[in-house]
Tab-separated table of N, CA and C in Angstrom:
chain	number	residue	atom	x	y	z
A	270	MET	N	14.587	1.809	5.423
A	270	MET	CA	14.230	0.998	6.573
A	270	MET	C	14.711	-0.436	6.399
A	271	ALA	N	14.666	-0.969	5.209
A	271	ALA	CA	15.036	-2.356	4.987
A	271	ALA	C	16.478	-2.627	5.391
A	272	SER	N	17.337	-1.644	5.290
A	272	SER	CA	18.740	-1.859	5.638
A	272	SER	C	18.924	-2.076	7.139
A	273	LYS	N	17.983	-1.675	7.954
A	273	LYS	CA	18.090	-1.856	9.402
A	273	LYS	C	17.571	-3.215	9.854
A	274	LEU	N	16.879	-3.931	8.986
A	274	LEU	CA	16.334	-5.237	9.339
A	274	LEU	C	17.409	-6.304	9.211
A	275	LYS	N	17.310	-7.317	10.060
A	275	LYS	CA	18.229	-8.452	9.998
A	275	LYS	C	17.441	-9.690	9.609
A	276	ARG	N	18.082	-10.554	8.886
A	276	ARG	CA	17.432	-11.783	8.438
A	276	ARG	C	17.606	-12.877	9.481
A	277	MET	N	16.576	-13.721	9.565
A	277	MET	CA	16.620	-14.876	10.447
A	277	MET	C	15.876	-16.003	9.742
A	278	THR	N	16.374	-17.184	9.868
A	278	THR	CA	15.723	-18.349	9.282
A	278	THR	C	15.350	-19.300	10.402
A	279	PHE	N	14.177	-19.895	10.298
A	279	PHE	CA	13.785	-20.904	11.267
A	279	PHE	C	12.966	-21.968	10.559
A	280	VAL	N	12.860	-23.108	11.177
A	280	VAL	CA	12.169	-24.248	10.597
A	280	VAL	C	10.815	-24.399	11.276
A	281	LEU	N	9.768	-24.576	10.474
A	281	LEU	CA	8.429	-24.814	11.006
A	281	LEU	C	8.222	-26.300	11.242
A	282	THR	N	7.583	-26.622	12.333
A	282	THR	CA	7.172	-28.007	12.539
A	282	THR	C	5.926	-28.253	11.688
A	283	PRO	N	5.631	-29.487	11.388
A	283	PRO	CA	4.424	-29.779	10.599
A	283	PRO	C	3.145	-29.258	11.264
A	284	GLU	N	3.138	-29.193	12.585
A	284	GLU	CA	1.955	-28.703	13.311
A	284	GLU	C	1.792	-27.189	13.206
A	285	MET	N	2.900	-26.484	13.066
A	285	MET	CA	2.850	-25.023	13.020
A	285	MET	C	2.351	-24.480	11.691
A	286	GLU	N	2.669	-25.163	10.600
A	286	GLU	CA	2.361	-24.638	9.274
A	286	GLU	C	0.866	-24.368	9.061
A	287	PRO	N	-0.038	-25.311	9.358
A	287	PRO	CA	-1.463	-24.996	9.157
A	287	PRO	C	-1.964	-23.897	10.094
A	288	LEU	N	-1.398	-23.814	11.297
A	288	LEU	CA	-1.796	-22.752	12.224
A	288	LEU	C	-1.415	-21.383	11.677
A	289	LEU	N	-0.196	-21.279	11.169
A	289	LEU	CA	0.252	-20.014	10.596
A	289	LEU	C	-0.533	-19.668	9.332
A	290	ASP	N	-0.829	-20.670	8.513
A	290	ASP	CA	-1.625	-20.421	7.306
A	290	ASP	C	-3.010	-19.902	7.677
A	291	GLY	N	-3.614	-20.475	8.715
A	291	GLY	CA	-4.937	-20.029	9.160
A	291	GLY	C	-4.913	-18.612	9.700
A	292	ILE	N	-3.919	-18.308	10.514
A	292	ILE	CA	-3.797	-16.953	11.065
A	292	ILE	C	-3.548	-15.953	9.947
A	293	LYS	N	-2.746	-16.354	8.954
A	293	LYS	CA	-2.472	-15.471	7.814
A	293	LYS	C	-3.770	-15.123	7.095
A	294	LYS	N	-4.624	-16.111	6.874
A	294	LYS	CA	-5.890	-15.882	6.167
A	294	LYS	C	-6.867	-15.057	6.991
A	295	GLU	N	-6.897	-15.284	8.313
A	295	GLU	CA	-7.874	-14.627	9.177
A	295	GLU	C	-7.462	-13.227	9.627
A	296	MET	N	-6.205	-13.060	9.993
A	296	MET	CA	-5.793	-11.813	10.637
A	296	MET	C	-4.784	-10.999	9.837
A	297	PHE	N	-3.991	-11.647	9.010
A	297	PHE	CA	-2.897	-10.966	8.322
A	297	PHE	C	-3.034	-11.064	6.810
A	298	TYR	N	-4.266	-11.082	6.325
A	298	TYR	CA	-4.529	-11.261	4.898
A	298	TYR	C	-3.932	-10.152	4.045
A	299	ASN	N	-3.742	-8.969	4.608
A	299	ASN	CA	-3.206	-7.847	3.828
A	299	ASN	C	-1.729	-7.580	4.113
A	300	CYS	N	-1.066	-8.522	4.770
A	300	CYS	CA	0.354	-8.371	5.118
A	300	CYS	C	1.168	-9.486	4.472
A	301	SER	N	2.457	-9.251	4.370
A	301	SER	CA	3.347	-10.312	3.913
A	301	SER	C	3.559	-11.309	5.056
A	302	ARG	N	4.068	-12.481	4.704
A	302	ARG	CA	4.363	-13.474	5.746
A	302	ARG	C	5.423	-12.930	6.708
A	303	SER	N	6.370	-12.168	6.178
A	303	SER	CA	7.413	-11.604	7.032
A	303	SER	C	6.825	-10.635	8.047
A	304	GLU	N	5.904	-9.794	7.598
A	304	GLU	CA	5.245	-8.864	8.524
A	304	GLU	C	4.454	-9.624	9.580
A	305	MET	N	3.782	-10.696	9.153
A	305	MET	CA	3.017	-11.514	10.086
A	305	MET	C	3.932	-12.128	11.140
A	306	ILE	N	5.039	-12.715	10.713
A	306	ILE	CA	5.966	-13.346	11.656
A	306	ILE	C	6.526	-12.316	12.627
A	307	ARG	N	6.897	-11.127	12.111
A	307	ARG	CA	7.400	-10.074	13.004
A	307	ARG	C	6.355	-9.695	14.037
A	308	ALA	N	5.092	-9.552	13.626
A	308	ALA	CA	4.027	-9.182	14.554
A	308	ALA	C	3.809	-10.284	15.596
A	309	LEU	N	3.838	-11.543	15.173
A	309	LEU	CA	3.638	-12.647	16.111
A	309	LEU	C	4.793	-12.777	17.097
A	310	VAL	N	6.015	-12.603	16.613
A	310	VAL	CA	7.170	-12.659	17.514
A	310	VAL	C	7.109	-11.506	18.505
A	311	ASP	N	6.772	-10.319	18.022
A	311	ASP	CA	6.657	-9.156	18.898
A	311	ASP	C	5.588	-9.391	19.968
A	312	ALA	N	4.444	-9.927	19.569
A	312	ALA	CA	3.365	-10.199	20.533
A	312	ALA	C	3.809	-11.242	21.554
A	313	GLY	N	4.522	-12.259	21.110
A	313	GLY	CA	5.012	-13.286	22.029
A	313	GLY	C	6.025	-12.741	23.011
A	314	LEU	N	6.943	-11.927	22.520
A	314	LEU	CA	7.947	-11.322	23.409
A	314	LEU	C	7.298	-10.395	24.425
A	315	ASN	N	6.310	-9.614	23.982
A	315	ASN	CA	5.586	-8.740	24.912
A	315	ASN	C	4.829	-9.554	25.959
A	316	ALA	N	4.235	-10.666	25.559
A	316	ALA	CA	3.500	-11.516	26.499
A	316	ALA	C	4.452	-12.087	27.550
A	317	ILE	N	5.621	-12.533	27.122
A	317	ILE	CA	6.606	-13.064	28.068
A	317	ILE	C	7.068	-11.973	29.025
A	318	GLN	N	7.342	-10.794	28.492
A	318	GLN	CA	7.789	-9.684	29.334
A	318	GLN	C	6.703	-9.310	30.354
A	319	ASN	N	5.464	-9.240	29.909
A	319	ASN	CA	4.360	-8.909	30.819
A	319	ASN	C	4.178	-9.974	31.885
A	320	GLU	N	4.298	-11.221	31.516
A	320	GLU	CA	4.169	-12.315	32.486
A	320	GLU	C	5.297	-12.250	33.507
A	321	ASN	N	6.503	-11.963	33.048
A	321	ASN	CA	7.638	-11.844	33.965
A	321	ASN	C	7.458	-10.671	34.930
A	322	GLN	N	6.839	-9.595	34.473
A	322	GLN	CA	6.602	-8.442	35.341
A	322	GLN	C	5.506	-8.745	36.372
A	323	ARG	N	4.491	-9.514	35.964
A	323	ARG	CA	3.403	-9.856	36.891
A	323	ARG	C	3.838	-10.869	37.925
A	324	ASN	N	4.715	-11.751	37.537
A	324	ASN	CA	5.148	-12.817	38.436
A	324	ASN	C	6.663	-12.944	38.380
A	325	PRO	N	7.385	-12.021	39.013
A	325	PRO	CA	8.846	-11.993	38.900
A	325	PRO	C	9.548	-13.203	39.528
A	326	THR	N	8.890	-13.922	40.442
A	326	THR	CA	9.539	-15.080	41.058
A	326	THR	C	9.537	-16.292	40.141
A	327	LYS	N	8.670	-16.292	39.147
A	327	LYS	CA	8.586	-17.406	38.187
A	327	LYS	C	8.760	-16.859	36.788
A	328	GLN	N	9.971	-16.506	36.435
A	328	GLN	CA	10.225	-15.938	35.124
A	328	GLN	C	10.195	-17.024	34.061
A	329	VAL	N	9.531	-16.692	32.943
A	329	VAL	CA	9.429	-17.615	31.827
A	329	VAL	C	10.768	-17.759	31.140
A	330	ILE	N	11.429	-16.622	30.931
A	330	ILE	CA	12.758	-16.621	30.308
A	330	ILE	C	13.679	-15.792	31.160
């Protein structure tokens, strides 16, 4: 499975780091940071897609 994954690098703002650390401790304590980031990105993409479907005249992306 690892061979199908692609790497991506991004920079955290100073405001994001404590938020991610808190979420890691509260919700993703048994996952790696990579798994946490994948889950958060997936949830964000799904939220955008759902919002676009509910309100197609005002697409977020």
